[in-house]
PDB file of C-alpha atoms in Angstrom:
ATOM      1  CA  UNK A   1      28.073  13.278 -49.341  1.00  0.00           C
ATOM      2  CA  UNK A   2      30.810  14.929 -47.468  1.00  0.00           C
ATOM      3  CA  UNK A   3      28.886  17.816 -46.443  1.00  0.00           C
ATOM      4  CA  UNK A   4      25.971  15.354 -45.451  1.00  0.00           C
ATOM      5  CA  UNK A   5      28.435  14.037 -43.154  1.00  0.00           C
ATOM      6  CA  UNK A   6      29.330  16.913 -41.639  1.00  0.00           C
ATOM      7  CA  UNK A   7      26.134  18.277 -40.965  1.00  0.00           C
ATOM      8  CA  UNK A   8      24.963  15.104 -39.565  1.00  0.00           C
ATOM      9  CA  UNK A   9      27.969  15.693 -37.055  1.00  0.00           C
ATOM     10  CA  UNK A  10      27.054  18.439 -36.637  1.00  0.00           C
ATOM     11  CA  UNK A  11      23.919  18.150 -35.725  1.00  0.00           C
ATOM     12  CA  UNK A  12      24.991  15.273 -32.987  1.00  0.00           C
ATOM     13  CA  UNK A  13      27.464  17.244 -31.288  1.00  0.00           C
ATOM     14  CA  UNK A  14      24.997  20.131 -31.011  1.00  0.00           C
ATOM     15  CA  UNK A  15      21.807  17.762 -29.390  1.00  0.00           C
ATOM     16  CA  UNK A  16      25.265  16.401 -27.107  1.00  0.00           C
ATOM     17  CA  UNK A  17      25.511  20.274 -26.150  1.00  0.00           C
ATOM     18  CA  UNK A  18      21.904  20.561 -25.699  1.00  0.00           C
ATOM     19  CA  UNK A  19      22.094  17.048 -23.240  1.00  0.00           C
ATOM     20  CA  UNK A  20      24.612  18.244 -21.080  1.00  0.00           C
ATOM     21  CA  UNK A  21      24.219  21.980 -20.601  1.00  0.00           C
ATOM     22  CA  UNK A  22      22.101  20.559 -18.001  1.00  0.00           C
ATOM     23  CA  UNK A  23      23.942  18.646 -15.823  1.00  0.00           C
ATOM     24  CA  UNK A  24      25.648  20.864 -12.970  1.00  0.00           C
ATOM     25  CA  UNK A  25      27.585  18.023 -10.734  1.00  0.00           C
ATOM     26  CA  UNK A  26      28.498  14.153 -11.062  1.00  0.00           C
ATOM     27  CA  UNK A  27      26.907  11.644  -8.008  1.00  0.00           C
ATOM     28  CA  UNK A  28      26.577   8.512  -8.525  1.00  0.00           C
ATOM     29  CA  UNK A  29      23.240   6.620  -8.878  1.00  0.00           C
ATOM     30  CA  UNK A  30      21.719  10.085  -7.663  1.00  0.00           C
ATOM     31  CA  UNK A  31      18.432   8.908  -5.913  1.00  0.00           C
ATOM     32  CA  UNK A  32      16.797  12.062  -4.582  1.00  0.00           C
ATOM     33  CA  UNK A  33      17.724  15.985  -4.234  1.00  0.00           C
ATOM     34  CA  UNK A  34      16.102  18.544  -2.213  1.00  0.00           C
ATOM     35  CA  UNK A  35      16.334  22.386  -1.854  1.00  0.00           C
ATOM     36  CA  UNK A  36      17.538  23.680   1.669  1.00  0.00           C
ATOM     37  CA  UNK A  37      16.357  26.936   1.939  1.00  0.00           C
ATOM     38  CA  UNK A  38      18.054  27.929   5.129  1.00  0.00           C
ATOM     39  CA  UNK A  39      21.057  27.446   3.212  1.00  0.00           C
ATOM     40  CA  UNK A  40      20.667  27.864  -0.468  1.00  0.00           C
ATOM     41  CA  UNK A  41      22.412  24.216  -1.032  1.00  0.00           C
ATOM     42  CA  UNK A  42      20.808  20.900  -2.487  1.00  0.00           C
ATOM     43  CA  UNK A  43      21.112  17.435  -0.332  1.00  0.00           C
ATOM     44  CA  UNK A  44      21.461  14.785  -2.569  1.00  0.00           C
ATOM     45  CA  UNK A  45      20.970  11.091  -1.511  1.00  0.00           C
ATOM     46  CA  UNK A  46      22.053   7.943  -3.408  1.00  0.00           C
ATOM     47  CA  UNK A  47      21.898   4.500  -3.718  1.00  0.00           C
ATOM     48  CA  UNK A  48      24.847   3.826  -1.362  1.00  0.00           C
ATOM     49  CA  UNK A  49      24.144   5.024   1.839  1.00  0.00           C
ATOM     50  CA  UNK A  50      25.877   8.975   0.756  1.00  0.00           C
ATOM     51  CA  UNK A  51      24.564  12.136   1.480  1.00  0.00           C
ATOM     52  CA  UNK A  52      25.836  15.048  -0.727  1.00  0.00           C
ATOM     53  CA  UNK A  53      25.786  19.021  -0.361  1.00  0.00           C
ATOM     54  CA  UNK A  54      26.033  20.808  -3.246  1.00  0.00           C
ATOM     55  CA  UNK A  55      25.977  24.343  -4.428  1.00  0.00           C
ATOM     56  CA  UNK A  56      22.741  25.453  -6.666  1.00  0.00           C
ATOM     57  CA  UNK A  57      25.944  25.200  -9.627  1.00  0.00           C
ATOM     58  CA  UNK A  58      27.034  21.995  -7.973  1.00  0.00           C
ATOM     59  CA  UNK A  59      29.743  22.125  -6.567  1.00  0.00           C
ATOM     60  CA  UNK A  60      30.192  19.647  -4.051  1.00  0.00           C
ATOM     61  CA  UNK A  61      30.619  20.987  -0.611  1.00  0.00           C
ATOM     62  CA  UNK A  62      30.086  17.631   1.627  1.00  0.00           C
ATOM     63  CA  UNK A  63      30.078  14.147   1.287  1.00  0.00           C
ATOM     64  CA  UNK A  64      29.015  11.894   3.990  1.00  0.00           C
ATOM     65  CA  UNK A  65      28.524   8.181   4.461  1.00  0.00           C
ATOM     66  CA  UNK A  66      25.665   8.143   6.123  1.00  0.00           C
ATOM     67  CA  UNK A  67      25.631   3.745   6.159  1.00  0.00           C
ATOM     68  CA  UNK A  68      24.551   0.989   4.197  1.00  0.00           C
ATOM     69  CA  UNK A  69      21.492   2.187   3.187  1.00  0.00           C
ATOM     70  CA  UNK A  70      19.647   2.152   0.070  1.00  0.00           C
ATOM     71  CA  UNK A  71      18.744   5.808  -0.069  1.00  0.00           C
ATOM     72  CA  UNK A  72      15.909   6.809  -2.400  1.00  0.00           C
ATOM     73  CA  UNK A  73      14.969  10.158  -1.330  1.00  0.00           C
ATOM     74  CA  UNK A  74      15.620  13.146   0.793  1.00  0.00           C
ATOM     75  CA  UNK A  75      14.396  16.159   2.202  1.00  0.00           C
ATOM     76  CA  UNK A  76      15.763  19.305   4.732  1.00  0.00           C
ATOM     77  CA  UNK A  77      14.114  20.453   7.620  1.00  0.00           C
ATOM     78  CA  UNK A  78      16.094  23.230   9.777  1.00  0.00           C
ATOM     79  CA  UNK A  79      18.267  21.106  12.048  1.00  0.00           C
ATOM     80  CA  UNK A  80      17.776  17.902  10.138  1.00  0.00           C
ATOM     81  CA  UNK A  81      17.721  15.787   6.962  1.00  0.00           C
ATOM     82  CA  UNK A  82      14.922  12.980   6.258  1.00  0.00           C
ATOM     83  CA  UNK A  83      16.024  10.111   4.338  1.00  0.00           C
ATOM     84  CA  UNK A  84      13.817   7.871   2.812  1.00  0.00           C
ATOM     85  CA  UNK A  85      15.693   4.095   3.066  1.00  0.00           C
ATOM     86  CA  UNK A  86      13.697   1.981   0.947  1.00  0.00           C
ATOM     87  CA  UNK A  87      13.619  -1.494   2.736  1.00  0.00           C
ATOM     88  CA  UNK A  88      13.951   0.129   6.087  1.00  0.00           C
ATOM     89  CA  UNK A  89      12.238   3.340   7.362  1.00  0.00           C
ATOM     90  CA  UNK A  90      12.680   7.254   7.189  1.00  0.00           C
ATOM     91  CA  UNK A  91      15.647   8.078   8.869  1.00  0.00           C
ATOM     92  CA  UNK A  92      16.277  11.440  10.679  1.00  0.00           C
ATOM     93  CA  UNK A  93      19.809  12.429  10.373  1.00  0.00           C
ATOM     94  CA  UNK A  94      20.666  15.852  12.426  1.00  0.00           C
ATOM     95  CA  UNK A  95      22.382  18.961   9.941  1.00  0.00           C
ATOM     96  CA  UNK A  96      25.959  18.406  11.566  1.00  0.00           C
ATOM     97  CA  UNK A  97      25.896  14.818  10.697  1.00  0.00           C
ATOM     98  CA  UNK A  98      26.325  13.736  14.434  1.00  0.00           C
ATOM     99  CA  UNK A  99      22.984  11.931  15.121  1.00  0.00           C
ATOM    100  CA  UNK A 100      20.948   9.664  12.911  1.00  0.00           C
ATOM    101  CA  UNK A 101      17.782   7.713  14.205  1.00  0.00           C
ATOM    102  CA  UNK A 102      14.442   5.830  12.517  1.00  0.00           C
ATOM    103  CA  UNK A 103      11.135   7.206  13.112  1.00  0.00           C
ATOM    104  CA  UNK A 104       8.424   4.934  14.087  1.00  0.00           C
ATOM    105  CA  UNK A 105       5.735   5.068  12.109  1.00  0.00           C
ATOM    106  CA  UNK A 106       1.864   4.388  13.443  1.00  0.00           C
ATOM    107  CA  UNK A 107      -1.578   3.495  12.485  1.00  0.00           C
ATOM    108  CA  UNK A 108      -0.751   2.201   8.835  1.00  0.00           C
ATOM    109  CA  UNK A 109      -3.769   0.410   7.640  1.00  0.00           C
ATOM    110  CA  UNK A 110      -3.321  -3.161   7.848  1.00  0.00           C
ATOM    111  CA  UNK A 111      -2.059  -5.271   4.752  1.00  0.00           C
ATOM    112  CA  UNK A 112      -0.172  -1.904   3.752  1.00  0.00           C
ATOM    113  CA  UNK A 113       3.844  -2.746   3.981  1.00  0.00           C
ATOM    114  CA  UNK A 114       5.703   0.559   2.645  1.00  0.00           C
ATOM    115  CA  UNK A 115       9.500  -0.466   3.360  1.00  0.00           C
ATOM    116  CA  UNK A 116      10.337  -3.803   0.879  1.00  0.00           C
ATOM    117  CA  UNK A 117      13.618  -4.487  -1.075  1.00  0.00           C
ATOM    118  CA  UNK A 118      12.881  -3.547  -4.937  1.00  0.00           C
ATOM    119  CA  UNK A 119       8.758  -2.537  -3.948  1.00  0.00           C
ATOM    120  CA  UNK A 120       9.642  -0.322  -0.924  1.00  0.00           C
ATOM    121  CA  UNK A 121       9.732   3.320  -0.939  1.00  0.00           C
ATOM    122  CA  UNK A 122      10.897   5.580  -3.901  1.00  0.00           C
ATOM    123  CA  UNK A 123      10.736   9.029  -2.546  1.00  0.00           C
ATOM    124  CA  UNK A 124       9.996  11.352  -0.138  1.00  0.00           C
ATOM    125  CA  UNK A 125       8.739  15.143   0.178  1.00  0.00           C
ATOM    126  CA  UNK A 126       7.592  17.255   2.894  1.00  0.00           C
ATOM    127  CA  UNK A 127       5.214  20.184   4.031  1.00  0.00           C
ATOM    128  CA  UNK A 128       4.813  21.571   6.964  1.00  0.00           C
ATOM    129  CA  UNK A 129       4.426  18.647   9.729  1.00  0.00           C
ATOM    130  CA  UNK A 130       3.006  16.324   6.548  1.00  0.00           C
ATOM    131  CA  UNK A 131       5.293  14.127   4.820  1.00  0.00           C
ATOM    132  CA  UNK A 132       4.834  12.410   1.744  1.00  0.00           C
ATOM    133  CA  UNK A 133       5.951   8.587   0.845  1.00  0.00           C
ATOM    134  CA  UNK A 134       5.568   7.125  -2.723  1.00  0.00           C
ATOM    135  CA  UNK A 135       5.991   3.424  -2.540  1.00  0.00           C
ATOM    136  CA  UNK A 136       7.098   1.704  -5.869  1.00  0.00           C
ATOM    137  CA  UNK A 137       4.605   0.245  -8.524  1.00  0.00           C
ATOM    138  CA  UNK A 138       5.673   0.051 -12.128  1.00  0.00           C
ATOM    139  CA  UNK A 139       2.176  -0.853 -12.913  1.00  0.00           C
ATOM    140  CA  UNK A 140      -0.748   2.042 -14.215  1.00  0.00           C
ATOM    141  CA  UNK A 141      -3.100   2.190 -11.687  1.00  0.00           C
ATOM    142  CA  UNK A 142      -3.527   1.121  -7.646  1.00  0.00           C
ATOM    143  CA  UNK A 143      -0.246   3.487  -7.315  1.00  0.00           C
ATOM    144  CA  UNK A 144      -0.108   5.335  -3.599  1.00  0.00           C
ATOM    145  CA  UNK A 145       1.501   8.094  -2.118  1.00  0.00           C
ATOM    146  CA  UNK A 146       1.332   7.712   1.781  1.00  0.00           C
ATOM    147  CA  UNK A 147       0.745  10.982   3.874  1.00  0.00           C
ATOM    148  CA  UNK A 148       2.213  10.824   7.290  1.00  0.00           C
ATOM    149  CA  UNK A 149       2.189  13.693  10.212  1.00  0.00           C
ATOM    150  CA  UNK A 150       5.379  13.842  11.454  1.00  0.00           C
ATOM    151  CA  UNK A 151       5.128  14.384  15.497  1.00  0.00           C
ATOM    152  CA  UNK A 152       8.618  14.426  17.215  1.00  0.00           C
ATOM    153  CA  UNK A 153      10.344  10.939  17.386  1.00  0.00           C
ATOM    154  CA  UNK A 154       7.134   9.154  15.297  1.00  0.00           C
ATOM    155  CA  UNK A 155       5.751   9.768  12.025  1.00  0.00           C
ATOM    156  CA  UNK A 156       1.230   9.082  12.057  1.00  0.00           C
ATOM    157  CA  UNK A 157      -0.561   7.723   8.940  1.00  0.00           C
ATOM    158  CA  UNK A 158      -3.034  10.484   7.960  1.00  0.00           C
ATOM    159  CA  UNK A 159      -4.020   8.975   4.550  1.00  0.00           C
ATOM    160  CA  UNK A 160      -2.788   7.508   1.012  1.00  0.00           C
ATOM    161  CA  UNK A 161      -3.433   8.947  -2.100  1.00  0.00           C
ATOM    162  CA  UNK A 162      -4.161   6.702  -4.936  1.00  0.00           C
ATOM    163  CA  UNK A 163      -2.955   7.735  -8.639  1.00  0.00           C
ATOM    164  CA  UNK A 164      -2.400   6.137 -12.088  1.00  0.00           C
ATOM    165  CA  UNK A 165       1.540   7.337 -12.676  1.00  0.00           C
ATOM    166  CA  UNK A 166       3.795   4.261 -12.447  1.00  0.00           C
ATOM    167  CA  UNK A 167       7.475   4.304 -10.910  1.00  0.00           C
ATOM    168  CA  UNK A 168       7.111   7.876  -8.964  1.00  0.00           C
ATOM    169  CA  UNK A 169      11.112   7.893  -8.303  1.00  0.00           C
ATOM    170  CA  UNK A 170      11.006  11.534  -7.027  1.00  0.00           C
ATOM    171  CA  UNK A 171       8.603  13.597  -4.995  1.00  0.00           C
ATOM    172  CA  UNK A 172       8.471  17.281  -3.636  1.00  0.00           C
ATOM    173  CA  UNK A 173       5.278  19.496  -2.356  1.00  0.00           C
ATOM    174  CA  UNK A 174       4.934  23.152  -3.448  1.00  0.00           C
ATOM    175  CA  UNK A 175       2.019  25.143  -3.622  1.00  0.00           C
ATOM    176  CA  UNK A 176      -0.871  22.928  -2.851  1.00  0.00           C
ATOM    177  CA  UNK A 177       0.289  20.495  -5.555  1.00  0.00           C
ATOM    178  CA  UNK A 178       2.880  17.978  -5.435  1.00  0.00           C
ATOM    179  CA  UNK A 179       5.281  17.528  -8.608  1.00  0.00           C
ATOM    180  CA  UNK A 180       6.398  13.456  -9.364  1.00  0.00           C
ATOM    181  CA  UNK A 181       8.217  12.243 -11.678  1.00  0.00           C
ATOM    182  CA  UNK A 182       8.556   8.953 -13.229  1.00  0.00           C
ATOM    183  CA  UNK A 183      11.571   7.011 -14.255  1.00  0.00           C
ATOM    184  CA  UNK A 184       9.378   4.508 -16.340  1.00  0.00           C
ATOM    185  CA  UNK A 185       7.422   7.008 -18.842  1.00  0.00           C
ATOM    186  CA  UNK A 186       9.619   9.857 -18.811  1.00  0.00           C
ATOM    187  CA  UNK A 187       7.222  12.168 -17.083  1.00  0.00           C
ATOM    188  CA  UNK A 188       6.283  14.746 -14.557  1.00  0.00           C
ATOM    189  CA  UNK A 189       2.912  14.576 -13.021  1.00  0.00           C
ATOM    190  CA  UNK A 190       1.668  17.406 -11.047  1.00  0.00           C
ATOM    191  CA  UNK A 191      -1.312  15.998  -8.441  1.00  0.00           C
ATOM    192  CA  UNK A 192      -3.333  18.873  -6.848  1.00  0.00           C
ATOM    193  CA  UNK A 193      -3.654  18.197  -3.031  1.00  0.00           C
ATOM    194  CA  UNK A 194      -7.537  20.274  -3.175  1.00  0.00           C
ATOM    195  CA  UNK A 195      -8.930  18.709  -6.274  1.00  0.00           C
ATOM    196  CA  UNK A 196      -7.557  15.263  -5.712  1.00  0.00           C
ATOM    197  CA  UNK A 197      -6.526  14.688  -9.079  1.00  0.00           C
ATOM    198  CA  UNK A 198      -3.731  14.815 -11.772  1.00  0.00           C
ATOM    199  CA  UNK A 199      -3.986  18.311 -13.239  1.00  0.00           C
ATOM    200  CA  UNK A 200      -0.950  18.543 -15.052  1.00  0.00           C
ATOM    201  CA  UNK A 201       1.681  15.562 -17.353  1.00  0.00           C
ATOM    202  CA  UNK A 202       4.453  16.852 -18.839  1.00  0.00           C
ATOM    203  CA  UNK A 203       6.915  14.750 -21.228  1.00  0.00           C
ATOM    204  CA  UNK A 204      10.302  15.144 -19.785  1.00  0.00           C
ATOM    205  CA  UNK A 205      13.545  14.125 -21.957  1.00  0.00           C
ATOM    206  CA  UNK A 206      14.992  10.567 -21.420  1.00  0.00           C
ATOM    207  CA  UNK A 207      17.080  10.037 -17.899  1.00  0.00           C
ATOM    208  CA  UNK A 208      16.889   8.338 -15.265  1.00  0.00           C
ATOM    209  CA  UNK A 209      15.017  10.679 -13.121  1.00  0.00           C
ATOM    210  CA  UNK A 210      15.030  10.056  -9.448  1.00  0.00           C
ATOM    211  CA  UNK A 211      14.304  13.285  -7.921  1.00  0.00           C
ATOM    212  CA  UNK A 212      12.830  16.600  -8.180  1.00  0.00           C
ATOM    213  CA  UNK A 213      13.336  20.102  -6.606  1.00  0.00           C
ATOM    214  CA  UNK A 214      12.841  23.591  -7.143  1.00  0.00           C
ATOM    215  CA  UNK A 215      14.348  26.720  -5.952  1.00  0.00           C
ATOM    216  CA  UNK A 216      13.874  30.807  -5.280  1.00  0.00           C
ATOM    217  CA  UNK A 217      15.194  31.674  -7.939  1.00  0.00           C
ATOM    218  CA  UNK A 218      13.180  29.762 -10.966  1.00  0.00           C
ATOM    219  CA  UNK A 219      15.029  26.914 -11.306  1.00  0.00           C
ATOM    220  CA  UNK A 220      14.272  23.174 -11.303  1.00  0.00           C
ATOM    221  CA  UNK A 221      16.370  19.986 -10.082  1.00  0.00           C
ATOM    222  CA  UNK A 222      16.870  16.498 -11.152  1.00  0.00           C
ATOM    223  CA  UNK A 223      18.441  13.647  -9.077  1.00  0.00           C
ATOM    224  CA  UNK A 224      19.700  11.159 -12.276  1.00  0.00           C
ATOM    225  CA  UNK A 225      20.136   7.773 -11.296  1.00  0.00           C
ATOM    226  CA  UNK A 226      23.004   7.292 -13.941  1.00  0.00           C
ATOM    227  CA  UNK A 227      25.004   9.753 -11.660  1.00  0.00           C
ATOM    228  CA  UNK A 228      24.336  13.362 -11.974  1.00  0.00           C
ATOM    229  CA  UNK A 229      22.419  16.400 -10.470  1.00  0.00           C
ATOM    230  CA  UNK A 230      20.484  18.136 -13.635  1.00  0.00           C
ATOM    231  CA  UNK A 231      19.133  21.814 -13.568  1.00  0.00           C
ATOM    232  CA  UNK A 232      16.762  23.600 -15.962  1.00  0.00           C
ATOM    233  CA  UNK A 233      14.610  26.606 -15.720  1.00  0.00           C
ATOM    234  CA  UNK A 234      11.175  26.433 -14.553  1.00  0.00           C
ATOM    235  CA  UNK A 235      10.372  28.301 -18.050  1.00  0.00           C
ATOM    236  CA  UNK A 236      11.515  25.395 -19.802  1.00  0.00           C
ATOM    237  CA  UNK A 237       8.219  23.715 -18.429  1.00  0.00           C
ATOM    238  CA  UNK A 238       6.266  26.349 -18.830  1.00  0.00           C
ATOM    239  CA  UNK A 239       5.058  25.550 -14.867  1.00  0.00           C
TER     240      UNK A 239
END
């Protein structure tokens, strides 16, 4: 019985080990993460208005409250961040943290409301002058992920993208496809942007995953909502 026991503990402190070899840095309510490649740091929003720079081990290198927003989502640009505020807009905040301003944002069809408290937007990626807004649904199907142009001072509806993955809390383009992942089922989605479908689900572990990212280097980001910043290789995935 003893040495029941034992392994048993055993075996809990090792899937402990296994849990949190992955988390780099602590944020709280972590909403989204992206990779700055001019500078080989992460941004990392969350839920309180606070933008984070971190090293790719996470340490924290700034901390900035940005206001009293509900931040869901992030991305860099070279001189700026974008920050997806979920009952409000995307908000443009300059690199040195001395200017912040909303876009305006044209020609969305009509009936289609993007910015809501609790059904607003979830997250935000970015390619090129395209940027990418998945509004919340925790329902399986009628799910949309708005594609905007962004032109100077405005962002321009281009289209919406229609898919069947509930609760995409994070978002980020690369290579044609874009990667989403879903707080509700646990998963990462991969949509091609050519075939206009799904072509990939993967079963992720259990966390509250609010953001996605990837690096040079092979490695993969989570934004966790209950207040970290996880990292994995891409191998683990087998992307």
């Amino acid at each position: 019985m003893r040495y029941i026991i034992m392994l048993s503990v055993l075996v809990i402190l090792s899937s402990c080990g296994a849990e949190n070899e992955h988390k780099i840095a602590v944020v709280p309510e972590a909403s989204g993460i992206d990779y700055c490649v001019s500078t080989g740091t992460l941004a990392v929003a969350n839920d309180e208005g606070v933008l984070y720079e971190i090293s790719r081990e996470g340490e924290i290198l700034k901390e900035v409250k940005i206001g009293k927003y509900d931040l869901e989502g992030v991305v860099c640009t070279g001189e700026d961040f974008l920050l997806a505020v979920e009952d409000r807009g995307v908000l443009r905040v300059s690199r040195d943290f001395g200017k912040t301003e909303f876009l305006s944002i044209e020609g969305l069809p009509k009936g289609l409301s993007l910015f809501e408290k609790k059904h607003g937007v979830e997250a935000i990626a970015k390619n090129g002058s395209a940027i990418y807004l998945s509004k919340q649904n925790k329902k399986s199907k009628n799910n949309i992920i708005v594609e905007l142009e962004l032109k100077q001072k405005r962002l321009v509806y281009r289209r919406s993208i229609v898919h069947d993955i509930p609760d995409v809390a994070g978002l980020v383009y690369r290579k044609g496809r874009l990667y989403m992942v879903s707080d509700k089922k646990d998963t990462l989605a991969i949509y091609d942007l050519k075939k206009s479908k799904i072509v990939r689900r993967i079963e992720l572990s259990k966390f509250a995953q609010e953001g996605i990212t990837f690096d040079e280097q092979g490695f993969v980001y989570f934004a966790d909502d209950d207040g970290f910043v996880r990292r994995a290789k891409e191998s683990e995935f087998d992307f």
